[in-house]
Short mmCIF file of N, CA, C and O in Angstrom, two decimals:
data_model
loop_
_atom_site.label_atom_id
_atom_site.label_comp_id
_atom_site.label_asym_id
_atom_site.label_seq_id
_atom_site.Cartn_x
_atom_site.Cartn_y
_atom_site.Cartn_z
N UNK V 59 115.39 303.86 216.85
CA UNK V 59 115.69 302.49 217.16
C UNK V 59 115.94 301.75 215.85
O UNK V 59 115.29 301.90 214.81
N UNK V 60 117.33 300.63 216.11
CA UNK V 60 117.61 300.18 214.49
C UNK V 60 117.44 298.74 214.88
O UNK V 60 118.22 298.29 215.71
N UNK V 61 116.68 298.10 214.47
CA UNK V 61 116.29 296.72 214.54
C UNK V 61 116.85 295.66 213.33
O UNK V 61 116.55 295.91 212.16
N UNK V 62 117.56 294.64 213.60
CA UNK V 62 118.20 294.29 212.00
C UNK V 62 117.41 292.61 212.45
O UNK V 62 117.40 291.99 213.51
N UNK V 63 116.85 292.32 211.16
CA UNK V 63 116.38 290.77 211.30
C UNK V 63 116.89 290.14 210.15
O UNK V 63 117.22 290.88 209.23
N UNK V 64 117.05 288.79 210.01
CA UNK V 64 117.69 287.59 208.67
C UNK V 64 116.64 286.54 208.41
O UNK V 64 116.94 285.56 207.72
N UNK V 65 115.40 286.68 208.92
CA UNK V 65 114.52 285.72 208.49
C UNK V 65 113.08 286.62 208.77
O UNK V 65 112.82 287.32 209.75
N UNK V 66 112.28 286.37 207.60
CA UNK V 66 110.94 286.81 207.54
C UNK V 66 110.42 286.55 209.10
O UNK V 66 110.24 287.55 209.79
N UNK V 67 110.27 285.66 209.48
CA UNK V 67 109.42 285.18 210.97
C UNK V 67 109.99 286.11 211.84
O UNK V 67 109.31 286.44 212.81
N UNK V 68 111.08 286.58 211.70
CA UNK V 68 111.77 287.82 212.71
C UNK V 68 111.36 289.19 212.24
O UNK V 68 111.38 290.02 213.15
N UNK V 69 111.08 289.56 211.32
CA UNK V 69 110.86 290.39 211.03
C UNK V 69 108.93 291.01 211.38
O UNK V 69 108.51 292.17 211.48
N UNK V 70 108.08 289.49 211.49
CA UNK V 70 107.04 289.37 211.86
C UNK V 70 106.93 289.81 213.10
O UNK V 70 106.29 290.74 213.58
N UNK V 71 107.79 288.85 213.66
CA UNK V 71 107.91 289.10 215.21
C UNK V 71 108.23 290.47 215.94
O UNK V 71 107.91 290.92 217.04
N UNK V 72 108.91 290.91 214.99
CA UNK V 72 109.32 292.44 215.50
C UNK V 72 107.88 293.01 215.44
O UNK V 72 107.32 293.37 216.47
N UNK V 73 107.29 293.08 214.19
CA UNK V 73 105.71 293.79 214.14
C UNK V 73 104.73 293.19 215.65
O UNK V 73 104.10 293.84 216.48
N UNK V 74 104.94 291.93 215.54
CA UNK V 74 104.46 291.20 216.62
C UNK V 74 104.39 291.91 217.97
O UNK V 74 103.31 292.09 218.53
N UNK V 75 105.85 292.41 218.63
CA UNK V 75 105.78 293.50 219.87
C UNK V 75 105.09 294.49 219.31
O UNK V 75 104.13 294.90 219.95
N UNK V 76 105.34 294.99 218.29
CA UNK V 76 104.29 296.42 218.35
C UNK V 76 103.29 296.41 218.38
O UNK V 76 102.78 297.25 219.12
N UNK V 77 102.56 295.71 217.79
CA UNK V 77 101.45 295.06 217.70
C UNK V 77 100.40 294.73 219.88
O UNK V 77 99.30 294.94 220.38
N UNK V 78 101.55 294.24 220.22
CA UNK V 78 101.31 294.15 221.68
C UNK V 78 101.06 295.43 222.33
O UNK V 78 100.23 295.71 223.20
N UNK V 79 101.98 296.23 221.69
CA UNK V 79 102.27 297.70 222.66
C UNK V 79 101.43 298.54 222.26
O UNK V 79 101.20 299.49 223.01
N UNK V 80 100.66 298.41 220.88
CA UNK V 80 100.19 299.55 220.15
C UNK V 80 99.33 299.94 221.30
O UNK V 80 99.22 299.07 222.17
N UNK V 81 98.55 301.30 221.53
CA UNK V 81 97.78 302.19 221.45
C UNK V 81 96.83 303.13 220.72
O UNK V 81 97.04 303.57 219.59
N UNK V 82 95.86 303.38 221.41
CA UNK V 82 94.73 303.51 220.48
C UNK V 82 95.14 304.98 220.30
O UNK V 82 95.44 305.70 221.25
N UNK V 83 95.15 305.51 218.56
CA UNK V 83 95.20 306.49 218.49
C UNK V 83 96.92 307.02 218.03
O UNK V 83 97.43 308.15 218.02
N UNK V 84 97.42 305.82 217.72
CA UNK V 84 98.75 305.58 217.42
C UNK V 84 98.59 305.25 215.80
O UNK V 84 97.88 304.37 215.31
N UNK V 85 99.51 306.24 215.06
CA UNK V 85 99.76 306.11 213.72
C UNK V 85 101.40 305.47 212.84
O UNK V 85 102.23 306.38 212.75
N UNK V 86 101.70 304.58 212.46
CA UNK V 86 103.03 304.07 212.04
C UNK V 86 102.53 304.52 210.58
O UNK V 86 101.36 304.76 210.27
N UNK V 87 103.61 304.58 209.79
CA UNK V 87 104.21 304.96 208.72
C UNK V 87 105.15 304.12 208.05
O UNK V 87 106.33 304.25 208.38
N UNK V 88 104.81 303.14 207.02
CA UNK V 88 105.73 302.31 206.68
C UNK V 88 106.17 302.73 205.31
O UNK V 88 105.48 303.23 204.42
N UNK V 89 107.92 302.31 205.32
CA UNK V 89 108.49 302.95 204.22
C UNK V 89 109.42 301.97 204.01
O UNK V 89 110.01 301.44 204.95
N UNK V 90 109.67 301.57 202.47
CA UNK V 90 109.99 300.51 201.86
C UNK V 90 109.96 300.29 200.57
O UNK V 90 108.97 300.72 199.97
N UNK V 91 110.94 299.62 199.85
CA UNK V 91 110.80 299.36 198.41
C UNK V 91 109.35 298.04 198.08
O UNK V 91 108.46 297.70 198.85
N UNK V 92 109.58 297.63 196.80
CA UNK V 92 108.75 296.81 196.94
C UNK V 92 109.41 295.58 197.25
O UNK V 92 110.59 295.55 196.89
N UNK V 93 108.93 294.45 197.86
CA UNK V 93 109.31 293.27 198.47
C UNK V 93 110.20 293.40 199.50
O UNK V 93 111.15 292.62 199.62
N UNK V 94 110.02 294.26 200.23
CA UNK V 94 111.11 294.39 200.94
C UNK V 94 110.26 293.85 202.82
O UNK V 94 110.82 293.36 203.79
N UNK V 95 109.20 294.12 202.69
CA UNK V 95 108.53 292.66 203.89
C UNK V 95 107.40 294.00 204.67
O UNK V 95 107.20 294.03 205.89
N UNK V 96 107.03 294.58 204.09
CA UNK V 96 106.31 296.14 204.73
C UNK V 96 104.89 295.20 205.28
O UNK V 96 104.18 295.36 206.28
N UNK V 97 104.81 294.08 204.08
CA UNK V 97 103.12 293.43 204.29
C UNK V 97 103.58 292.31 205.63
O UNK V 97 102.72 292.03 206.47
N UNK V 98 104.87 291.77 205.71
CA UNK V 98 105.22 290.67 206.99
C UNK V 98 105.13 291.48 207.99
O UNK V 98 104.38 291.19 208.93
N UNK V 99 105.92 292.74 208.01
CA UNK V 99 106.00 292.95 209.41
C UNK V 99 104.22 293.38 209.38
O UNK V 99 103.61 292.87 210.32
N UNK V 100 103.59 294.03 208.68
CA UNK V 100 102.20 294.94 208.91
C UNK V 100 101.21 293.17 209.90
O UNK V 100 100.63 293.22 210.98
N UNK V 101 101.39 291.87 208.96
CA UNK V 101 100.83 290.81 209.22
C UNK V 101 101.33 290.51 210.78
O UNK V 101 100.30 290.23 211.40
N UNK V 102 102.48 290.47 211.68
CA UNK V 102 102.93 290.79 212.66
C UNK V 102 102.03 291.77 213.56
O UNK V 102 101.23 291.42 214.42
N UNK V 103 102.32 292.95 213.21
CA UNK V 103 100.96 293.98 214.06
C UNK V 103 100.19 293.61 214.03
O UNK V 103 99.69 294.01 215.08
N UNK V 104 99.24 292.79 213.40
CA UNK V 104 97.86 292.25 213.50
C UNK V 104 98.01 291.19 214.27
O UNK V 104 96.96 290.98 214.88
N UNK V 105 98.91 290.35 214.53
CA UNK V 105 98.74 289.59 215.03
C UNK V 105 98.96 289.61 216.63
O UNK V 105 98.55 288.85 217.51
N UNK V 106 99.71 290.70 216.63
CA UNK V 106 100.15 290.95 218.09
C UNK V 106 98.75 292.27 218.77
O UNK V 106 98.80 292.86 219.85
N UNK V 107 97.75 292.37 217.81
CA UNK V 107 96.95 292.84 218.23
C UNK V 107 95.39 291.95 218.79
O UNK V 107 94.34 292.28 219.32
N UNK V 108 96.06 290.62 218.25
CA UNK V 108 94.80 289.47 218.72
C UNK V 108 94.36 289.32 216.93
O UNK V 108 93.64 288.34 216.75
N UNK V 109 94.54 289.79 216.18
CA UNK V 109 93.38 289.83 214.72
C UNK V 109 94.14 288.28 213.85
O UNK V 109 95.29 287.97 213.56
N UNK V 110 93.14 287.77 213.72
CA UNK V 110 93.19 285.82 213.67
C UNK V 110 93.28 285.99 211.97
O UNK V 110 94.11 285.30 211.38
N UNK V 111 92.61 286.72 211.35
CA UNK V 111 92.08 286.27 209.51
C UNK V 111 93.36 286.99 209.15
O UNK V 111 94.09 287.83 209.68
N UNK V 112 93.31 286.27 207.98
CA UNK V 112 93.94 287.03 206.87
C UNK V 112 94.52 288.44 206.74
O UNK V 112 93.73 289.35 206.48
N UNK V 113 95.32 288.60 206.84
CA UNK V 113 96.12 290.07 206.63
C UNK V 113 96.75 290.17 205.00
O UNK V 113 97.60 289.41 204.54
N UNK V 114 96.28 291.01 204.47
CA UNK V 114 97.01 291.23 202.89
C UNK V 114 97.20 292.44 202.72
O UNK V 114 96.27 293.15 203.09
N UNK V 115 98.35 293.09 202.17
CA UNK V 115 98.16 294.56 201.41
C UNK V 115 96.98 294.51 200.64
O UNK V 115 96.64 293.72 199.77
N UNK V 116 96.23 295.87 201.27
CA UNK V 116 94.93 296.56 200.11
C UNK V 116 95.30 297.39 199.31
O UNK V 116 94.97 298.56 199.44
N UNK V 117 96.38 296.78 197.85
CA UNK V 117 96.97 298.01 197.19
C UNK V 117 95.49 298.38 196.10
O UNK V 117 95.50 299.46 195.52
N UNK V 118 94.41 297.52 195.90
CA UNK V 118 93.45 298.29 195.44
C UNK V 118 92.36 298.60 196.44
O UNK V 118 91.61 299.44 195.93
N UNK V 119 92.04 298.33 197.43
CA UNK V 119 91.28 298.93 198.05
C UNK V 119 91.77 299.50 198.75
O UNK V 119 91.07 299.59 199.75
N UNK V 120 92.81 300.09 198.86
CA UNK V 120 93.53 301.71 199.65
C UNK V 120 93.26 301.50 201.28
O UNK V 120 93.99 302.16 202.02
N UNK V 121 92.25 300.60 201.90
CA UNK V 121 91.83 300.78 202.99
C UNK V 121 91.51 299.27 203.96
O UNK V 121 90.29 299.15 204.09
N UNK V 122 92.02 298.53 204.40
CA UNK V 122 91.24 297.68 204.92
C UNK V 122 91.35 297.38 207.03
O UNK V 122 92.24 297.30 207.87
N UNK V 123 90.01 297.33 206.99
CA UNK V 123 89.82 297.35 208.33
C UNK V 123 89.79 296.14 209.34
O UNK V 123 89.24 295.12 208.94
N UNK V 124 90.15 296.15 210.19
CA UNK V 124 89.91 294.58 211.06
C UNK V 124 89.80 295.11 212.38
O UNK V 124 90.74 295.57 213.02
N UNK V 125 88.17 294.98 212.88
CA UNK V 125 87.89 294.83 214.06
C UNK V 125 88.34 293.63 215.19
O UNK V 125 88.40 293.95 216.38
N UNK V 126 88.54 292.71 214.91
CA UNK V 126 87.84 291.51 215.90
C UNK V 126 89.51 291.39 216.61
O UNK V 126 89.86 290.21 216.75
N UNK V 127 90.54 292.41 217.04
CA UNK V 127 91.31 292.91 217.74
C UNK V 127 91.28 293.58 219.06
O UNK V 127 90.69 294.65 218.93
N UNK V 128 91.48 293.48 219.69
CA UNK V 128 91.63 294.35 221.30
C UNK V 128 91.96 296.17 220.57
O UNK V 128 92.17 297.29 221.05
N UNK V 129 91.89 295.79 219.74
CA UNK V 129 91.85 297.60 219.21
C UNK V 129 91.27 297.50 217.72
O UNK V 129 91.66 296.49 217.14
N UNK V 130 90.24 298.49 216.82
CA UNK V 130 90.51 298.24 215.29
C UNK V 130 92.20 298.69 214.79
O UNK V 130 93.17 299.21 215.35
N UNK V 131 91.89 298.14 213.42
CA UNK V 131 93.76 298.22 212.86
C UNK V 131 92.83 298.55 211.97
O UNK V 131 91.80 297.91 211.76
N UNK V 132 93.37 300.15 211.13
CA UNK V 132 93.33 300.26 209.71
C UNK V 132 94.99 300.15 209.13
O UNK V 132 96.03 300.70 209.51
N UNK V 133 94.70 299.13 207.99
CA UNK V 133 95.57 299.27 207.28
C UNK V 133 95.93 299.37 206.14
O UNK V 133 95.84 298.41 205.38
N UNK V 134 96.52 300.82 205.66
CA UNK V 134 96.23 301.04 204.15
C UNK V 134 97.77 300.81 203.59
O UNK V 134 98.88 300.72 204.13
N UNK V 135 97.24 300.74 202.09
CA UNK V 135 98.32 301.24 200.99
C UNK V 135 98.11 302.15 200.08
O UNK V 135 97.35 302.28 199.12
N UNK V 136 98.86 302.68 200.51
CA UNK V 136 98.35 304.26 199.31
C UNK V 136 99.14 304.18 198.23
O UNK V 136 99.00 305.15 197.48
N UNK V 137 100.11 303.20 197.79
CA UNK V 137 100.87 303.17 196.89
C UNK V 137 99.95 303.69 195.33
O UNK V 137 100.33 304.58 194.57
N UNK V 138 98.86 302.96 195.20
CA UNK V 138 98.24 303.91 194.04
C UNK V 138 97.72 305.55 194.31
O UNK V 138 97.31 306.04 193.26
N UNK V 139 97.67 306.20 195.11
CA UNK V 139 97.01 307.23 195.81
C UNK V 139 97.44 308.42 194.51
O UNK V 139 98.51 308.94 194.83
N UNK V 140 97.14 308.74 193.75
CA UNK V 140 97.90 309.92 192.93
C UNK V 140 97.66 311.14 193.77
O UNK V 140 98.60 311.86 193.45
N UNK V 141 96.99 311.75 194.61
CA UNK V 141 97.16 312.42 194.73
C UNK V 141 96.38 312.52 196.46
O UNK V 141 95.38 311.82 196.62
N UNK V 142 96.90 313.42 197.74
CA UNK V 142 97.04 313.33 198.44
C UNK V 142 95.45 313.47 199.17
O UNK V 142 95.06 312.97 200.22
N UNK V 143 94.77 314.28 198.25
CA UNK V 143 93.19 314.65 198.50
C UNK V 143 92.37 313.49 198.41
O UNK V 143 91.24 313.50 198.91
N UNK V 144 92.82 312.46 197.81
CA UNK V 144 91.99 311.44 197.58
C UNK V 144 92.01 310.38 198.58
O UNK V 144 91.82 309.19 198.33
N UNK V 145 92.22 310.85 199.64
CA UNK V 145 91.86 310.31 201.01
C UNK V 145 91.17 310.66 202.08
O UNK V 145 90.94 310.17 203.18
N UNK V 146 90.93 311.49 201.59
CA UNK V 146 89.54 312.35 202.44
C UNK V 146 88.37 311.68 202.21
O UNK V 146 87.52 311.43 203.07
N UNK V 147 88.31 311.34 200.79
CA UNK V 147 87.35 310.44 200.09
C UNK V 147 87.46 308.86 200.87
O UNK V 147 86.35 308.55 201.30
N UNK V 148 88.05 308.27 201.03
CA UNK V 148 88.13 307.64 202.32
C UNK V 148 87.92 307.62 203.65
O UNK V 148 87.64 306.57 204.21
N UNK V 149 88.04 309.08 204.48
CA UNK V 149 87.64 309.31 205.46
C UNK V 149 88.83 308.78 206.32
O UNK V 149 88.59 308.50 207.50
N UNK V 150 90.21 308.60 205.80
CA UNK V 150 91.17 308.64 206.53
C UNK V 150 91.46 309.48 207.91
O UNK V 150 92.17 308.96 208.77
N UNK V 151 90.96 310.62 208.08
CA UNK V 151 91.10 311.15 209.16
C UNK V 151 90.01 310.33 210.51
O UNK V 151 90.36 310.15 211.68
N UNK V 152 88.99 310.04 210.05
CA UNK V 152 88.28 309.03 210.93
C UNK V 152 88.96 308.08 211.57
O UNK V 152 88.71 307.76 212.73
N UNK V 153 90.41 307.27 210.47
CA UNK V 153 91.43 306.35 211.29
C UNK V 153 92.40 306.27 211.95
O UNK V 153 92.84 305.54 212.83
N UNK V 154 92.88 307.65 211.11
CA UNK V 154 94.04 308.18 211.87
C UNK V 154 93.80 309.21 213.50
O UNK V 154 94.66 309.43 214.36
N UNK V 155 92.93 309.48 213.49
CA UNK V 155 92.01 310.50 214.81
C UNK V 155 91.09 309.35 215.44
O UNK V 155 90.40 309.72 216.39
N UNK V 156 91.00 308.17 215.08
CA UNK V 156 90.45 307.14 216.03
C UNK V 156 90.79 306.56 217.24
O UNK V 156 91.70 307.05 217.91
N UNK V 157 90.26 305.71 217.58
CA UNK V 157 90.35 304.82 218.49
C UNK V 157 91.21 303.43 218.34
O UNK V 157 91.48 302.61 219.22
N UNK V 158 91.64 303.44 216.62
CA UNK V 158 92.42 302.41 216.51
C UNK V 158 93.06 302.60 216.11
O UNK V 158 92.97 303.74 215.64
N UNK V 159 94.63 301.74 215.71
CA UNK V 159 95.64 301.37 215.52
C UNK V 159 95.86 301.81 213.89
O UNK V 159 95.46 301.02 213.04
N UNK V 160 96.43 302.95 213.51
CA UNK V 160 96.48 302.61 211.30
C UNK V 160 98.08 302.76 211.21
O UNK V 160 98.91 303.37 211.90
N UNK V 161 98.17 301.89 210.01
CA UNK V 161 99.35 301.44 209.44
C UNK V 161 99.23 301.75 208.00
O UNK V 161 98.65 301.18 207.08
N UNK V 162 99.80 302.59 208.05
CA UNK V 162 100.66 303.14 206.35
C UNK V 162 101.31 302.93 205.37
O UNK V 162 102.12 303.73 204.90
N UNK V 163 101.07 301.89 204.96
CA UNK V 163 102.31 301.44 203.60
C UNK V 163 102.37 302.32 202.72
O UNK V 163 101.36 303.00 202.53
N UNK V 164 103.51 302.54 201.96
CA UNK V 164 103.91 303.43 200.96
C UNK V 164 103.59 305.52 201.61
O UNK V 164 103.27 306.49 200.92
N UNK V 165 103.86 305.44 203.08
CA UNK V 165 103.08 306.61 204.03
C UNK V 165 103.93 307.77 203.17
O UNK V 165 103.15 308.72 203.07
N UNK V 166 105.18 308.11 202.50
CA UNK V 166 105.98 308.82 202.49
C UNK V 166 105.43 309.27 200.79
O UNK V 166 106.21 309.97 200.15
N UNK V 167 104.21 308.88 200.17
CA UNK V 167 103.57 309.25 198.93
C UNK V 167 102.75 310.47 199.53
O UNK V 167 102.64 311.54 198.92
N UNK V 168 102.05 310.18 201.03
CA UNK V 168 101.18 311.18 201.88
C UNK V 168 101.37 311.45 202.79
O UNK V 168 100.66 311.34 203.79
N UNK V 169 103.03 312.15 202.58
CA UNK V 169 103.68 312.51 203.73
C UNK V 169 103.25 313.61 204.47
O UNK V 169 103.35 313.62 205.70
N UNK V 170 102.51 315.06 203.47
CA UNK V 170 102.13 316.26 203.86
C UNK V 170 100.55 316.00 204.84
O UNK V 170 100.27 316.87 205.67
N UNK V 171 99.88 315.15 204.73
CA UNK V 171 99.09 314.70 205.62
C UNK V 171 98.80 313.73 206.88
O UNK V 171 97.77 313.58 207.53
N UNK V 172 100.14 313.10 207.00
CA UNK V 172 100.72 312.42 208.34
C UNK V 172 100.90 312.74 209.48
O UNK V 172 101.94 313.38 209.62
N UNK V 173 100.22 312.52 210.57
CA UNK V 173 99.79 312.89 211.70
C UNK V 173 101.18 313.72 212.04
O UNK V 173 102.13 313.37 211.35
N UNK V 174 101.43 314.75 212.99
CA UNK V 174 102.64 315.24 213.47
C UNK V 174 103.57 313.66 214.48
O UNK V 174 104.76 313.36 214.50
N UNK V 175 102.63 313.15 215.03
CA UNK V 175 102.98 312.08 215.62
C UNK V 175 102.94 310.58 215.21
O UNK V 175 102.80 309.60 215.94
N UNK V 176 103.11 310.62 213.91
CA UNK V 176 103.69 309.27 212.96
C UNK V 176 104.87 308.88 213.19
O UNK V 176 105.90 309.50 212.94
N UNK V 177 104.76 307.61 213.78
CA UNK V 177 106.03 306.55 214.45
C UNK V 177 106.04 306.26 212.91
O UNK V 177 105.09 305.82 212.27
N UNK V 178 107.63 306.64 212.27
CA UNK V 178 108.07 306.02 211.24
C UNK V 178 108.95 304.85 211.18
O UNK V 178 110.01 304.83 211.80
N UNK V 179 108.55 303.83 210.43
CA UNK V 179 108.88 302.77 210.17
C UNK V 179 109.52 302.35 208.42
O UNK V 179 108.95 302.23 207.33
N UNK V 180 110.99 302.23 208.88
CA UNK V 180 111.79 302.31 206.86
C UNK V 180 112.57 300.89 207.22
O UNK V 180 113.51 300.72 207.99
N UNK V 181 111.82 299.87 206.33
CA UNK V 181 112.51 298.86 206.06
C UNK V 181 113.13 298.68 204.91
O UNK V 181 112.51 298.74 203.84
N UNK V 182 114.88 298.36 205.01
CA UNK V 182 115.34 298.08 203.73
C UNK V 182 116.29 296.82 203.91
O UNK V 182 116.86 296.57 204.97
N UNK V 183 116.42 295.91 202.54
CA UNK V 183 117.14 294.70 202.32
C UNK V 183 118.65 295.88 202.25
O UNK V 183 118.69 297.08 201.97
N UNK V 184 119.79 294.91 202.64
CA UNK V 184 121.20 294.69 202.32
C UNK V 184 121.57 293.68 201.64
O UNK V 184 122.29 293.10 202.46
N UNK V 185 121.59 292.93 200.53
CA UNK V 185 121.75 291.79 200.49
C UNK V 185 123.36 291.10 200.57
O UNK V 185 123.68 289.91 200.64
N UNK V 186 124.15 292.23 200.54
CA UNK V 186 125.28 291.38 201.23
C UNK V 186 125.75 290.99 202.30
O UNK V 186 126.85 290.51 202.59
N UNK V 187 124.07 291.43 203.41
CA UNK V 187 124.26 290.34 204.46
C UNK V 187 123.70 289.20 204.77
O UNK V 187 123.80 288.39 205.69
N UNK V 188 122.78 289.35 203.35
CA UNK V 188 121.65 287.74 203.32
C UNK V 188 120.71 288.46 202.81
O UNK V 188 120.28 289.54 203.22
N UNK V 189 120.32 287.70 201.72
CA UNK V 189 118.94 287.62 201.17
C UNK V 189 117.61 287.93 201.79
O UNK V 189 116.74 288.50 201.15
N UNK V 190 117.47 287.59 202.91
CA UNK V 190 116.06 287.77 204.25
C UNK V 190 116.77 289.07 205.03
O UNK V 190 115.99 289.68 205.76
N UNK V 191 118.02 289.52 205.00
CA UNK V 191 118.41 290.84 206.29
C UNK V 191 117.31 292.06 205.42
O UNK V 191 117.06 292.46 204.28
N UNK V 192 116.83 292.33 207.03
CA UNK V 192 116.05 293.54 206.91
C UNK V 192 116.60 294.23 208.26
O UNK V 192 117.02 293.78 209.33
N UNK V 193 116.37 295.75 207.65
CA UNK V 193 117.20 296.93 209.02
C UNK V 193 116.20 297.44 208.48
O UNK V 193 115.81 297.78 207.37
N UNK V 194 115.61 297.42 210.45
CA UNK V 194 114.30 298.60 210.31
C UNK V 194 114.74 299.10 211.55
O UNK V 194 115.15 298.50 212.54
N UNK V 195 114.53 300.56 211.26
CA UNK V 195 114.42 301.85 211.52
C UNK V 195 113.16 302.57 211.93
O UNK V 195 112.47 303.23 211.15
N UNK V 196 112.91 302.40 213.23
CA UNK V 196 111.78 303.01 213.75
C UNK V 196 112.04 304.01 214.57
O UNK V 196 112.72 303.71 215.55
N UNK V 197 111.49 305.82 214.38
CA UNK V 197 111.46 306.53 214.78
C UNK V 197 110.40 306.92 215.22
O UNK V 197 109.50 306.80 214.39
N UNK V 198 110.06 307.37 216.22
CA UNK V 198 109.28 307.72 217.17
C UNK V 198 109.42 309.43 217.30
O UNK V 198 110.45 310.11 217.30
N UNK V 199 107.53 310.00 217.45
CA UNK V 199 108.10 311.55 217.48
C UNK V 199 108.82 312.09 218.43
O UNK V 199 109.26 313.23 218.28
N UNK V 200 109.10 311.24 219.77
CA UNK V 200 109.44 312.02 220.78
C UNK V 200 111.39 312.29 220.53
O UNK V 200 112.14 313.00 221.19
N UNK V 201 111.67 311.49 219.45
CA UNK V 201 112.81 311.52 218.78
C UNK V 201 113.12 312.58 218.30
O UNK V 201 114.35 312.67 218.25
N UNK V 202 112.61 313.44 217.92
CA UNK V 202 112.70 314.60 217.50
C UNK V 202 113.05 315.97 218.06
O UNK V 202 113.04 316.96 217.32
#
């Protein structure tokens, strides 16, 4: 599925349905340069999951959790992650084999450990169709 948005709030909103639809036990995979809106749409899923506070990339705490959702949401950034073992040390499989919702920024650094059933998500700018156009690209495993 190719989704194209021209304003951040659309691009939210798109996270926003998924966010509605998610399922427990459902893993996304976000892939993206930097600034390219991986933390808007991720702020979107939280919101369409009921979760009211603050949503930020955890590019130093690799991990952050939010219960007070109709599902938990882990949502990491592994963008510092050097190396793929160092998420065990986290206990990543606890989130991804849970009961809640995890979201992956920078997922394609820890690609060899990504669930077989990671809904991938690749947002990229065009800017010669506007400054805010984002085309996201969400694949789903049954795509395969």
């Amino acid at each position: 599925m190719i989704i194209e948005t021209f304003q951040p709030k659309e691009t939210y909103q798109c996270g926003f349905e998924i966010g509605q639809n998610a399922r427990a036990g459902e893993v996304y995979a976000l892939v993206g340069d930097l600034g390219v809106g991986k933390t808007v749409f991720t702020q979107g899923v939280a919101a369409g999951l009921g979760i009211t506070e603050p949503v930020n990339s955890p590019t130093f705490t690799i991990l952050q959790v939010y219960d007070e959702g109709r599902l938990p949401f882990y949502h990491f950034d592994v963008y510092r992650i050097g190396d793929p073992e160092e998420m065990d040390e986290i206990g990543y499989e606890d989130c991804f084999y849970g009961e809640g919702v995890s979201f992956v920024e920078w997922a394609d650094l820890i690609r060899d450990i990504m669930p077989e059933e990671t809904r991938w998500v690749t947002i990229e700018k065009d800017l010669e169709k506007g400054f805010d156009y984002r085309k996201i690209t969400i694949t789903d495993p049954s795509d395969k």
